[in-house]
mmCIF file of C-alpha atoms and ligand atoms in Angstrom:
data_model
loop_
_atom_site.group_PDB
_atom_site.id
_atom_site.type_symbol
_atom_site.label_atom_id
_atom_site.label_comp_id
_atom_site.label_asym_id
_atom_site.label_seq_id
_atom_site.Cartn_x
_atom_site.Cartn_y
_atom_site.Cartn_z
ATOM 1 C CA MET A 1 16.812 11.188 -14.221
ATOM 2 C CA GLN A 2 17.056 13.140 -10.844
ATOM 3 C CA TYR A 3 13.922 13.918 -9.217
ATOM 4 C CA ASP A 4 13.215 16.807 -6.719
ATOM 5 C CA SER A 5 11.143 16.618 -3.602
ATOM 6 C CA ARG A 6 8.469 18.710 -4.969
ATOM 7 C CA PHE A 7 7.956 15.744 -8.082
ATOM 8 C CA ILE A 8 8.416 12.755 -5.694
ATOM 9 C CA ALA A 9 5.500 14.202 -3.118
ATOM 10 C CA GLN A 10 3.268 15.027 -6.083
ATOM 11 C CA ALA A 11 3.458 11.353 -7.581
ATOM 12 C CA ALA A 12 2.633 10.147 -3.947
ATOM 13 C CA VAL A 13 -0.601 12.078 -4.017
ATOM 14 C CA ARG A 14 -0.962 11.165 -7.638
ATOM 15 C CA ALA A 15 -0.675 7.327 -6.788
ATOM 16 C CA LEU A 16 -3.358 7.637 -4.004
ATOM 17 C CA LEU A 17 -5.889 9.336 -6.511
ATOM 18 C CA TYR A 18 -5.175 6.767 -9.347
ATOM 19 C CA GLU A 19 -5.555 3.430 -6.845
ATOM 20 C CA VAL A 20 -9.128 4.782 -6.170
ATOM 21 C CA SER A 21 -9.903 5.327 -9.692
ATOM 22 C CA VAL A 22 -9.359 2.022 -10.880
ATOM 23 C CA HIS A 23 -12.405 0.039 -11.372
ATOM 24 C CA PRO A 24 -14.157 -2.440 -10.746
ATOM 25 C CA LYS A 25 -11.791 -3.199 -7.774
ATOM 26 C CA PRO A 26 -13.347 -6.081 -5.576
ATOM 27 C CA GLY A 27 -13.526 -5.655 -1.963
ATOM 28 C CA LEU A 28 -12.309 -1.943 -2.286
ATOM 29 C CA VAL A 29 -13.720 1.581 -2.907
ATOM 30 C CA ASP A 30 -13.755 2.830 -6.545
ATOM 31 C CA PRO A 31 -15.931 5.537 -8.427
ATOM 32 C CA VAL A 32 -18.752 2.958 -8.871
ATOM 33 C CA GLY A 33 -19.027 1.686 -5.490
ATOM 34 C CA SER A 34 -17.944 1.577 -1.803
ATOM 35 C CA GLY A 35 -17.657 -2.366 -2.158
ATOM 36 C CA PRO A 36 -17.898 -4.024 1.934
ATOM 37 C CA HIS A 37 -16.926 -0.252 3.049
ATOM 38 C CA PRO A 38 -20.228 1.320 3.626
ATOM 39 C CA ASP A 39 -18.351 4.359 5.698
ATOM 40 C CA MET A 40 -16.324 5.290 2.420
ATOM 41 C CA THR A 41 -16.706 6.720 -0.974
ATOM 42 C CA VAL A 42 -14.261 7.862 -3.743
ATOM 43 C CA PHE A 43 -14.893 11.336 -2.314
ATOM 44 C CA THR A 44 -13.654 10.398 1.140
ATOM 45 C CA PHE A 45 -10.303 9.281 -0.498
ATOM 46 C CA ILE A 46 -9.976 12.376 -2.445
ATOM 47 C CA ASP A 47 -10.194 14.466 0.859
ATOM 48 C CA SER A 48 -7.785 12.295 2.468
ATOM 49 C CA ALA A 49 -5.139 12.248 -0.223
ATOM 50 C CA VAL A 50 -5.438 16.125 -0.701
ATOM 51 C CA ALA A 51 -5.004 16.362 3.036
ATOM 52 C CA LEU A 52 -1.850 14.398 2.859
ATOM 53 C CA ARG A 53 0.106 16.489 0.539
ATOM 54 C CA ASP A 54 1.798 18.459 2.947
ATOM 55 C CA TYR A 55 2.870 15.389 4.541
ATOM 56 C CA PHE A 56 4.482 13.805 1.557
ATOM 57 C CA ASP A 57 6.122 17.232 0.865
ATOM 58 C CA ALA A 58 7.545 17.015 4.657
ATOM 59 C CA ALA A 59 8.666 13.478 3.933
ATOM 60 C CA ALA A 60 10.274 14.111 0.870
ATOM 61 C CA ARG A 61 12.262 17.030 2.336
ATOM 62 C CA CYS A 62 13.267 14.905 5.265
ATOM 63 C CA GLY A 63 14.652 12.496 3.060
ATOM 64 C CA ALA A 64 16.438 14.557 0.753
ATOM 65 C CA ASP A 65 17.899 16.726 4.067
ATOM 66 C CA PHE A 66 19.127 13.429 5.868
ATOM 67 C CA ALA A 67 22.794 13.400 5.867
ATOM 68 C CA GLY A 68 23.593 10.796 8.553
ATOM 69 C CA ALA A 69 25.022 7.389 7.561
ATOM 70 C CA ASP A 70 22.434 5.186 9.746
ATOM 71 C CA LEU A 71 19.488 5.438 7.911
ATOM 72 C CA THR A 72 17.340 4.078 10.816
ATOM 73 C CA ALA A 73 17.329 7.627 12.153
ATOM 74 C CA LEU A 74 15.747 8.809 8.957
ATOM 75 C CA PHE A 75 13.082 5.839 9.446
ATOM 76 C CA GLU A 76 12.407 7.157 13.185
ATOM 77 C CA ARG A 77 12.160 11.026 11.735
ATOM 78 C CA LEU A 78 9.656 9.951 9.180
ATOM 79 C CA ARG A 79 7.597 7.755 11.504
ATOM 80 C CA ALA A 80 6.998 11.175 13.542
ATOM 81 C CA LEU A 81 5.836 12.930 10.441
ATOM 82 C CA GLY A 82 3.461 9.838 9.792
ATOM 83 C CA ARG A 83 1.810 9.886 13.200
ATOM 84 C CA GLY A 84 0.900 13.516 12.647
ATOM 85 C CA ALA A 85 -0.251 12.530 8.891
ATOM 86 C CA GLU A 86 -2.380 9.904 10.451
ATOM 87 C CA ARG A 87 -4.340 12.342 12.564
ATOM 88 C CA GLU A 88 -4.546 14.912 9.670
ATOM 89 C CA MET A 89 -6.365 12.028 7.582
ATOM 90 C CA PHE A 90 -8.778 11.232 10.307
ATOM 91 C CA GLU A 91 -9.660 14.972 10.483
ATOM 92 C CA ALA A 92 -10.065 15.100 6.829
ATOM 93 C CA THR A 93 -12.398 12.042 6.639
ATOM 94 C CA ASP A 94 -14.391 12.443 9.961
ATOM 95 C CA GLY A 95 -12.550 9.557 11.552
ATOM 96 C CA VAL A 96 -12.855 7.082 8.761
ATOM 97 C CA ASN A 97 -9.223 4.919 8.061
ATOM 98 C CA THR A 98 -8.823 5.633 4.203
ATOM 99 C CA HIS A 99 -5.107 5.673 4.062
ATOM 100 C CA LYS A 100 -3.462 4.538 7.417
ATOM 101 C CA GLY A 101 -1.407 1.811 5.713
ATOM 102 C CA ALA A 102 -0.568 3.965 2.729
ATOM 103 C CA VAL A 103 0.700 6.768 5.320
ATOM 104 C CA PHE A 104 3.218 4.295 6.210
ATOM 105 C CA SER A 105 3.927 2.597 3.395
ATOM 106 C CA LEU A 106 4.169 5.131 0.822
ATOM 107 C CA GLY A 107 5.744 7.650 3.485
ATOM 108 C CA VAL A 108 8.670 5.187 3.763
ATOM 109 C CA ALA A 109 9.141 5.197 -0.269
ATOM 110 C CA VAL A 110 8.912 8.629 -0.564
ATOM 111 C CA GLY A 111 11.555 9.572 2.341
ATOM 112 C CA ALA A 112 13.700 6.771 0.736
ATOM 113 C CA THR A 113 13.265 7.949 -2.980
ATOM 114 C CA SER A 114 13.917 11.266 -2.125
ATOM 115 C CA HIS A 115 17.152 10.658 -0.042
ATOM 116 C CA TYR A 116 18.428 8.291 -2.644
ATOM 117 C CA CYS A 117 17.870 10.910 -5.512
ATOM 118 C CA LYS A 118 19.793 13.555 -3.808
ATOM 119 C CA SER A 119 22.897 11.744 -4.750
ATOM 120 C CA HIS A 120 21.897 9.471 -7.689
ATOM 121 C CA ASP A 121 19.995 9.288 -10.865
ATOM 122 C CA TYR A 122 16.591 7.359 -9.908
ATOM 123 C CA GLY A 123 16.772 3.721 -9.891
ATOM 124 C CA THR A 124 14.074 1.318 -8.226
ATOM 125 C CA THR A 125 16.665 -1.024 -6.943
ATOM 126 C CA GLY A 126 18.639 1.615 -5.492
ATOM 127 C CA VAL A 127 15.724 2.832 -3.469
ATOM 128 C CA GLN A 128 14.897 -0.410 -2.265
ATOM 129 C CA GLU A 129 18.301 -0.985 -0.591
ATOM 130 C CA VAL A 130 17.528 2.237 1.055
ATOM 131 C CA ILE A 131 14.435 1.083 2.450
ATOM 132 C CA LYS A 132 16.134 -2.066 3.727
ATOM 133 C CA ARG A 133 18.624 0.004 5.358
ATOM 134 C CA MET A 134 16.112 2.264 6.959
ATOM 135 C CA LEU A 135 14.091 -0.602 8.388
ATOM 136 C CA ALA A 136 16.869 -2.911 9.498
ATOM 137 C CA GLY A 137 15.433 -4.569 12.796
ATOM 138 C CA PHE A 138 12.214 -2.741 12.609
ATOM 139 C CA THR A 139 9.691 -5.476 12.667
ATOM 140 C CA ALA A 140 11.441 -7.276 15.870
ATOM 141 C CA ARG A 141 11.686 -3.990 17.729
ATOM 142 C CA ASP A 142 8.252 -3.028 17.046
ATOM 143 C CA LEU A 143 6.320 -6.254 17.799
ATOM 144 C CA ARG A 144 8.838 -6.663 20.874
ATOM 145 C CA LEU A 145 6.834 -3.519 22.320
ATOM 146 C CA LEU A 146 3.473 -5.713 22.589
ATOM 147 C CA GLU A 147 4.376 -7.912 25.430
ATOM 148 C CA GLY A 148 1.775 -6.971 28.019
ATOM 149 C CA LYS A 149 -0.131 -4.765 26.065
ATOM 150 C CA PRO A 150 -3.782 -5.253 26.720
ATOM 151 C CA ASP A 151 -5.978 -7.177 24.148
ATOM 152 C CA PHE A 152 -8.326 -4.319 23.574
ATOM 153 C CA GLU A 153 -5.383 -1.732 22.690
ATOM 154 C CA LEU A 154 -3.797 -4.668 19.679
ATOM 155 C CA THR A 155 -4.299 -3.630 16.093
ATOM 156 C CA ALA A 156 -5.203 -6.070 13.832
ATOM 157 C CA GLY A 157 -1.689 -6.558 12.323
ATOM 158 C CA GLU A 158 -0.456 -7.125 15.883
ATOM 159 C CA ARG A 159 -3.045 -9.686 17.077
ATOM 160 C CA GLN A 160 -2.271 -11.594 13.795
ATOM 161 C CA TYR A 161 1.382 -11.487 14.864
ATOM 162 C CA LEU A 162 0.847 -12.838 18.218
ATOM 163 C CA LYS A 163 -1.704 -15.586 17.049
ATOM 164 C CA THR A 164 0.245 -16.890 13.955
ATOM 165 C CA GLY A 165 3.656 -15.113 13.634
ATOM 166 C CA ALA A 166 2.444 -13.037 10.286
ATOM 167 C CA THR A 167 4.363 -9.738 10.183
ATOM 168 C CA GLY A 168 2.044 -7.985 7.676
ATOM 169 C CA VAL A 169 2.943 -4.472 6.627
ATOM 170 C CA ARG A 170 5.831 -4.189 8.679
ATOM 171 C CA GLY A 171 7.608 -7.412 7.274
ATOM 172 C CA GLU A 172 6.774 -6.452 3.969
ATOM 173 C CA ALA A 173 8.084 -3.054 4.383
ATOM 174 C CA GLU A 174 11.461 -4.070 5.952
ATOM 175 C CA ALA A 175 12.034 -6.536 3.118
ATOM 176 C CA GLY A 176 11.943 -3.495 0.759
ATOM 177 C CA PHE A 177 8.173 -4.420 -0.356
ATOM 178 C CA PRO A 178 9.221 -7.202 -2.612
ATOM 179 C CA SER A 179 5.852 -7.849 -3.670
ATOM 180 C CA VAL A 180 5.548 -4.383 -5.309
ATOM 181 C CA ILE A 181 9.109 -4.171 -6.469
ATOM 182 C CA ASP A 182 10.030 -7.755 -7.399
ATOM 183 C CA VAL A 183 6.328 -8.979 -8.646
ATOM 184 C CA ALA A 184 4.063 -6.132 -9.395
ATOM 185 C CA LEU A 185 6.227 -3.664 -11.046
ATOM 186 C CA PRO A 186 7.667 -6.038 -13.289
ATOM 187 C CA LEU A 187 4.160 -6.865 -14.677
ATOM 188 C CA LEU A 188 3.277 -3.186 -14.808
ATOM 189 C CA ARG A 189 6.687 -2.659 -16.835
ATOM 190 C CA GLY A 190 5.683 -5.409 -19.297
ATOM 191 C CA SER A 191 2.344 -4.279 -19.966
ATOM 192 C CA ARG A 192 3.798 -0.774 -21.224
ATOM 193 C CA GLY A 193 1.851 -0.174 -24.722
ATOM 194 C CA ASN A 194 -0.516 -3.008 -24.108
ATOM 195 C CA GLY A 195 -4.054 -2.300 -22.786
ATOM 196 C CA ASP A 196 -5.537 0.829 -21.330
ATOM 197 C CA LEU A 197 -4.037 1.882 -17.713
ATOM 198 C CA ASN A 198 -7.054 0.590 -15.680
ATOM 199 C CA THR A 199 -7.013 -2.751 -17.208
ATOM 200 C CA ARG A 200 -3.028 -2.833 -16.669
ATOM 201 C CA LEU A 201 -3.770 -1.544 -12.881
ATOM 202 C CA LEU A 202 -6.586 -4.428 -12.117
ATOM 203 C CA ASP A 203 -4.208 -7.037 -13.226
ATOM 204 C CA VAL A 204 -1.568 -5.598 -11.103
ATOM 205 C CA LEU A 205 -3.911 -5.411 -8.010
ATOM 206 C CA MET A 206 -4.957 -9.110 -8.771
ATOM 207 C CA LEU A 207 -1.300 -9.875 -8.908
ATOM 208 C CA LEU A 208 -0.638 -8.401 -5.686
ATOM 209 C CA ALA A 209 -3.868 -9.973 -3.929
ATOM 210 C CA GLY A 210 -2.597 -13.183 -5.113
ATOM 211 C CA ARG A 211 0.871 -12.898 -3.924
ATOM 212 C CA THR A 212 0.178 -10.806 -0.553
ATOM 213 C CA GLU A 213 -0.489 -11.835 3.215
ATOM 214 C CA ASP A 214 -3.328 -9.019 3.372
ATOM 215 C CA SER A 215 -3.926 -8.328 7.274
ATOM 216 C CA ASN A 216 -6.862 -6.688 6.290
ATOM 217 C CA LEU A 217 -8.438 -9.415 4.429
ATOM 218 C CA VAL A 218 -7.632 -11.655 7.095
ATOM 219 C CA LYS A 219 -8.917 -9.376 9.738
ATOM 220 C CA ARG A 220 -12.088 -9.338 8.051
ATOM 221 C CA ALA A 221 -12.414 -13.056 7.257
ATOM 222 C CA GLY A 222 -11.204 -13.895 10.995
ATOM 223 C CA ASP A 223 -9.474 -16.885 9.271
ATOM 224 C CA PRO A 224 -5.944 -16.865 7.813
ATOM 225 C CA ALA A 225 -7.247 -19.494 5.480
ATOM 226 C CA VAL A 226 -8.911 -16.830 3.315
ATOM 227 C CA LEU A 227 -5.550 -16.033 2.022
ATOM 228 C CA ASP A 228 -5.318 -19.405 0.165
ATOM 229 C CA TRP A 229 -8.537 -18.738 -1.178
ATOM 230 C CA MET A 230 -7.542 -15.156 -2.591
ATOM 231 C CA HIS A 231 -4.490 -16.672 -4.035
ATOM 232 C CA ASP A 232 -6.733 -19.457 -6.067
ATOM 233 C CA ARG A 233 -9.093 -16.730 -7.277
ATOM 234 C CA SER A 234 -6.031 -14.589 -8.474
ATOM 235 C CA GLU A 235 -4.309 -17.653 -10.527
ATOM 236 C CA ARG A 236 -8.078 -18.629 -11.882
ATOM 237 C CA TYR A 237 -8.167 -14.753 -13.019
ATOM 238 C CA PHE A 238 -4.687 -14.925 -14.913
ATOM 239 C CA SER A 239 -5.566 -18.230 -16.360
ATOM 240 C CA LEU A 240 -8.779 -16.810 -18.107
ATOM 241 C CA GLY A 241 -6.290 -13.915 -19.555
ATOM 242 C CA GLY A 242 -6.840 -11.098 -16.863
ATOM 243 C CA ALA A 243 -8.909 -7.916 -17.019
ATOM 244 C CA GLY A 244 -8.100 -7.773 -20.772
ATOM 245 C CA THR A 245 -10.814 -10.555 -21.377
ATOM 246 C CA GLU A 246 -14.284 -10.717 -21.106
ATOM 247 C CA ALA A 247 -13.788 -13.878 -18.836
ATOM 248 C CA GLY A 248 -11.577 -12.067 -16.672
ATOM 249 C CA MET A 249 -13.779 -9.285 -15.978
ATOM 250 C CA ARG A 250 -16.365 -11.650 -15.339
ATOM 251 C CA LEU A 251 -14.670 -13.267 -12.638
ATOM 252 C CA LEU A 252 -13.975 -9.712 -11.112
ATOM 253 C CA GLY A 253 -17.692 -9.086 -11.033
ATOM 254 C CA GLU A 254 -17.914 -12.636 -9.175
ATOM 255 C CA LEU A 255 -15.292 -11.788 -6.802
ATOM 256 C CA ASN A 256 -16.618 -8.269 -6.045
ATOM 257 C CA GLU A 257 -20.026 -9.882 -5.286
ATOM 258 C CA GLU A 258 -18.526 -12.604 -2.708
ATOM 259 C CA CYS A 259 -16.334 -9.916 -0.991
ATOM 260 C CA LEU A 260 -19.615 -7.914 -0.523
ATOM 261 C CA GLU A 261 -21.393 -11.002 1.009
ATOM 262 C CA ARG A 262 -18.692 -12.053 3.138
ATOM 263 C CA ASN A 263 -17.667 -8.256 4.049
ATOM 264 C CA LEU A 264 -14.003 -9.139 2.880
ATOM 265 C CA SER A 265 -11.920 -6.057 1.996
ATOM 266 C CA LEU A 266 -8.211 -5.976 -0.050
ATOM 267 C CA GLY A 267 -7.049 -3.064 1.880
ATOM 268 C CA GLY A 268 -3.520 -4.195 2.172
ATOM 269 C CA SER A 269 -3.226 -5.087 -1.587
ATOM 270 C CA ALA A 270 -4.677 -1.424 -2.506
ATOM 271 C CA ASP A 271 -1.839 -0.051 -0.456
ATOM 272 C CA LEU A 272 0.678 -2.186 -2.480
ATOM 273 C CA LEU A 273 -1.041 -1.031 -5.806
ATOM 274 C CA ILE A 274 -0.556 2.622 -4.693
ATOM 275 C CA LEU A 275 3.101 1.955 -3.929
ATOM 276 C CA THR A 276 3.571 0.171 -7.605
ATOM 277 C CA ILE A 277 1.973 3.009 -9.256
ATOM 278 C CA PHE A 278 4.189 5.415 -7.167
ATOM 279 C CA PHE A 279 7.245 3.541 -8.614
ATOM 280 C CA GLY A 280 5.662 3.260 -11.884
ATOM 281 C CA PHE A 281 5.493 7.064 -12.087
ATOM 282 C CA MET A 282 9.192 7.073 -10.879
ATOM 283 C CA GLU A 283 10.305 4.757 -13.648
ATOM 284 C CA GLY A 284 8.133 6.691 -16.266
ATOM 285 C CA ILE A 285 6.142 3.593 -17.311
ATOM 286 C CA MET A 286 2.423 4.717 -16.217
HETATM 287 C C1 LIG B 1 3.523 0.282 11.206
HETATM 288 C C2 LIG B 1 2.189 0.858 11.513
HETATM 289 C C3 LIG B 1 1.568 1.284 10.047
HETATM 290 C C4 LIG B 1 1.294 -0.507 11.986
HETATM 291 O O1 LIG B 1 0.214 -0.540 11.957
HETATM 292 P P1 LIG B 1 -0.877 -1.159 12.935
HETATM 293 O O2 LIG B 1 -0.177 -2.192 13.645
HETATM 294 O O3 LIG B 1 -1.718 0.064 13.464
HETATM 295 O O4 LIG B 1 -1.719 -1.796 11.856
HETATM 296 P P2 LIG B 1 -1.989 -3.144 10.948
HETATM 297 O O5 LIG B 1 -3.168 -3.828 11.406
HETATM 298 O O6 LIG B 1 -0.660 -3.888 11.190
HETATM 299 O O7 LIG B 1 -2.019 -2.544 9.615
HETATM 300 C C5 LIG B 1 -1.731 -1.394 8.883
HETATM 301 C C6 LIG B 1 -2.441 -1.487 7.455
HETATM 302 O O8 LIG B 1 -1.216 -2.062 6.811
HETATM 303 C C7 LIG B 1 -2.079 -2.134 5.507
HETATM 304 N N1 LIG B 1 -1.812 -3.614 5.116
HETATM 305 C C8 LIG B 1 -2.143 -4.769 5.439
HETATM 306 N N2 LIG B 1 -1.450 -5.878 4.813
HETATM 307 C C9 LIG B 1 -0.538 -5.259 4.390
HETATM 308 C C10 LIG B 1 0.548 -5.985 3.517
HETATM 309 N N3 LIG B 1 0.688 -7.135 3.524
HETATM 310 N N4 LIG B 1 1.391 -5.205 2.877
HETATM 311 C C11 LIG B 1 1.113 -3.934 2.869
HETATM 312 N N5 LIG B 1 0.176 -3.128 3.594
HETATM 313 C C12 LIG B 1 -0.652 -3.972 4.312
HETATM 314 C C13 LIG B 1 -3.611 -2.209 5.869
HETATM 315 O O9 LIG B 1 -4.005 -0.885 5.552
HETATM 316 C C14 LIG B 1 -5.139 -1.003 4.733
HETATM 317 O O10 LIG B 1 -6.186 -1.094 5.555
HETATM 318 C C15 LIG B 1 -6.556 -0.044 6.239
HETATM 319 C C16 LIG B 1 -8.075 -0.104 6.874
HETATM 320 O O11 LIG B 1 -7.860 -0.943 8.089
HETATM 321 P P3 LIG B 1 -8.941 -0.934 9.067
HETATM 322 O O12 LIG B 1 -9.292 0.000 9.345
HETATM 323 O O13 LIG B 1 -8.250 -1.913 10.046
HETATM 324 O O14 LIG B 1 -9.745 -2.193 8.531
HETATM 325 P P4 LIG B 1 -11.373 -1.884 8.156
HETATM 326 O O15 LIG B 1 -11.503 -3.530 8.161
HETATM 327 O O16 LIG B 1 -11.739 -1.362 6.805
HETATM 328 O O17 LIG B 1 -12.076 -1.343 9.424
HETATM 329 P P5 LIG B 1 -13.106 -1.775 10.051
HETATM 330 O O18 LIG B 1 -14.500 -1.048 9.440
HETATM 331 O O19 LIG B 1 -13.247 -3.340 10.128
HETATM 332 O O20 LIG B 1 -12.639 -1.087 11.410
HETATM 333 C C17 LIG B 1 -6.490 1.002 5.529
HETATM 334 O O21 LIG B 1 -5.989 2.139 5.997
HETATM 335 C C18 LIG B 1 -5.640 0.559 4.208
HETATM 336 O O22 LIG B 1 -4.763 1.377 4.054
HETATM 337 C C19 LIG B 1 -3.724 -2.491 7.231
HETATM 338 O O23 LIG B 1 -4.759 -1.649 7.721
HETATM 339 C C20 LIG B 1 1.761 1.813 12.365
HETATM 340 O O24 LIG B 1 1.936 1.357 13.749
HETATM 341 C C21 LIG B 1 2.620 3.163 12.363
HETATM 342 O O25 LIG B 1 3.698 3.092 12.827
HETATM 343 N N6 LIG B 1 2.047 4.221 12.049
HETATM 344 C C22 LIG B 1 2.310 5.576 12.116
HETATM 345 C C23 LIG B 1 3.728 5.803 11.793
HETATM 346 C C24 LIG B 1 3.752 6.080 10.082
HETATM 347 O O26 LIG B 1 2.840 6.077 9.582
HETATM 348 N N7 LIG B 1 4.920 6.372 9.840
HETATM 349 C C25 LIG B 1 5.062 7.031 8.206
HETATM 350 C C26 LIG B 1 6.158 6.931 7.607
HETATM 351 S S1 LIG B 1 7.248 5.921 8.431
HETATM 352 N N1 LIG B 2 -9.857 1.785 -2.545
HETATM 353 C C1 LIG B 2 -9.639 1.625 -1.240
HETATM 354 N N2 LIG B 2 -10.852 1.002 -0.821
HETATM 355 C C2 LIG B 2 -10.658 0.403 0.567
HETATM 356 N N3 LIG B 2 -9.650 0.489 1.302
HETATM 357 C C3 LIG B 2 -8.591 1.113 0.782
HETATM 358 N N4 LIG B 2 -7.173 1.288 1.197
HETATM 359 C C4 LIG B 2 -6.542 1.780 0.140
HETATM 360 N N5 LIG B 2 -7.481 1.929 -0.540
HETATM 361 C C5 LIG B 2 -8.372 1.729 -0.602
#
């Protein structure tokens, strides 16, 4: 299948809207509640997603139009578009950070997909190779800029890198989003025809939460040990049979309560779910 830029940009916005619609998501905003995010509701996410439509159109066109051999130059062009999109997102949400991570990760995915589809039938492995070439050396280059940056200017991801060496969203992106393409997408493919979409996507979220180093979760907990706790909860969830079982749904409810009490957010895992949904649309498995 050869996709055009318009279809690709539309899939990106649909992925944002599908993710926020999945419920009940522990530690995240969904149509039923705001979880540990009192400054946002599902409507904030709808406003944000709609405001990002032009950005994804521009990112898709940028990918399709790029003709050079050095794909790191394509990434730099996309990054400039992403910075503008972040501003548009904050305008649409009155300063609330809904999709900063997704502006970056999904922007990369849209640009890479569109570039690949210019000369190939769609294939996720091919797109992953494009992403790796676009981001080659990015993490080291970006994090090298931190030398001398005052502490109060550091983002959560930057602070965690300096403290523990965790590379967060940058490392995940540079490696071609392995947790999405090698872990979550196979689950989504395998669950086709088995359960409703909401159930399938809850399982994908919990698989991602169990495998990812979510810098948003670590920031909220103030301790990277929270990752082991979340990874254990995810294992338990799947040992109970996941969202297709009463016991799995009960565990999700308990986890939701625990995230609320401890003010824990799964923002990074939500972004990876968005990416999985996007690739799911591209593969026609949703
Ligand atoms: C490259 C940048 C995007 C790097 O970002 P930065 O250093 O500014 O921020 P980080 O702290 O590193 O995190 C970025 C966001 O990435 C998401 N994330 C976290 N872990 C992972 C992971 N393992 N894999 C993938 N993605 C991950 C996460 O996003 C979600 O959390 C956001 C809410 O965060 P925040 O407001 O900090 O937290 P709250 O606790 O909710 O707020 P408080 O109430 O406590 O204040 C939300 O957006 C989710 O989406 C991380 O936050 C950047 O520097 C950059 O270059 N940006 C501009 C360029 C661009 O986007 N270009 C696009 C195309 S290339
Ligand atoms: N549903 C959601 N709730 C909170 N943060 C998010 N980041 C991306 N999706 C999110």
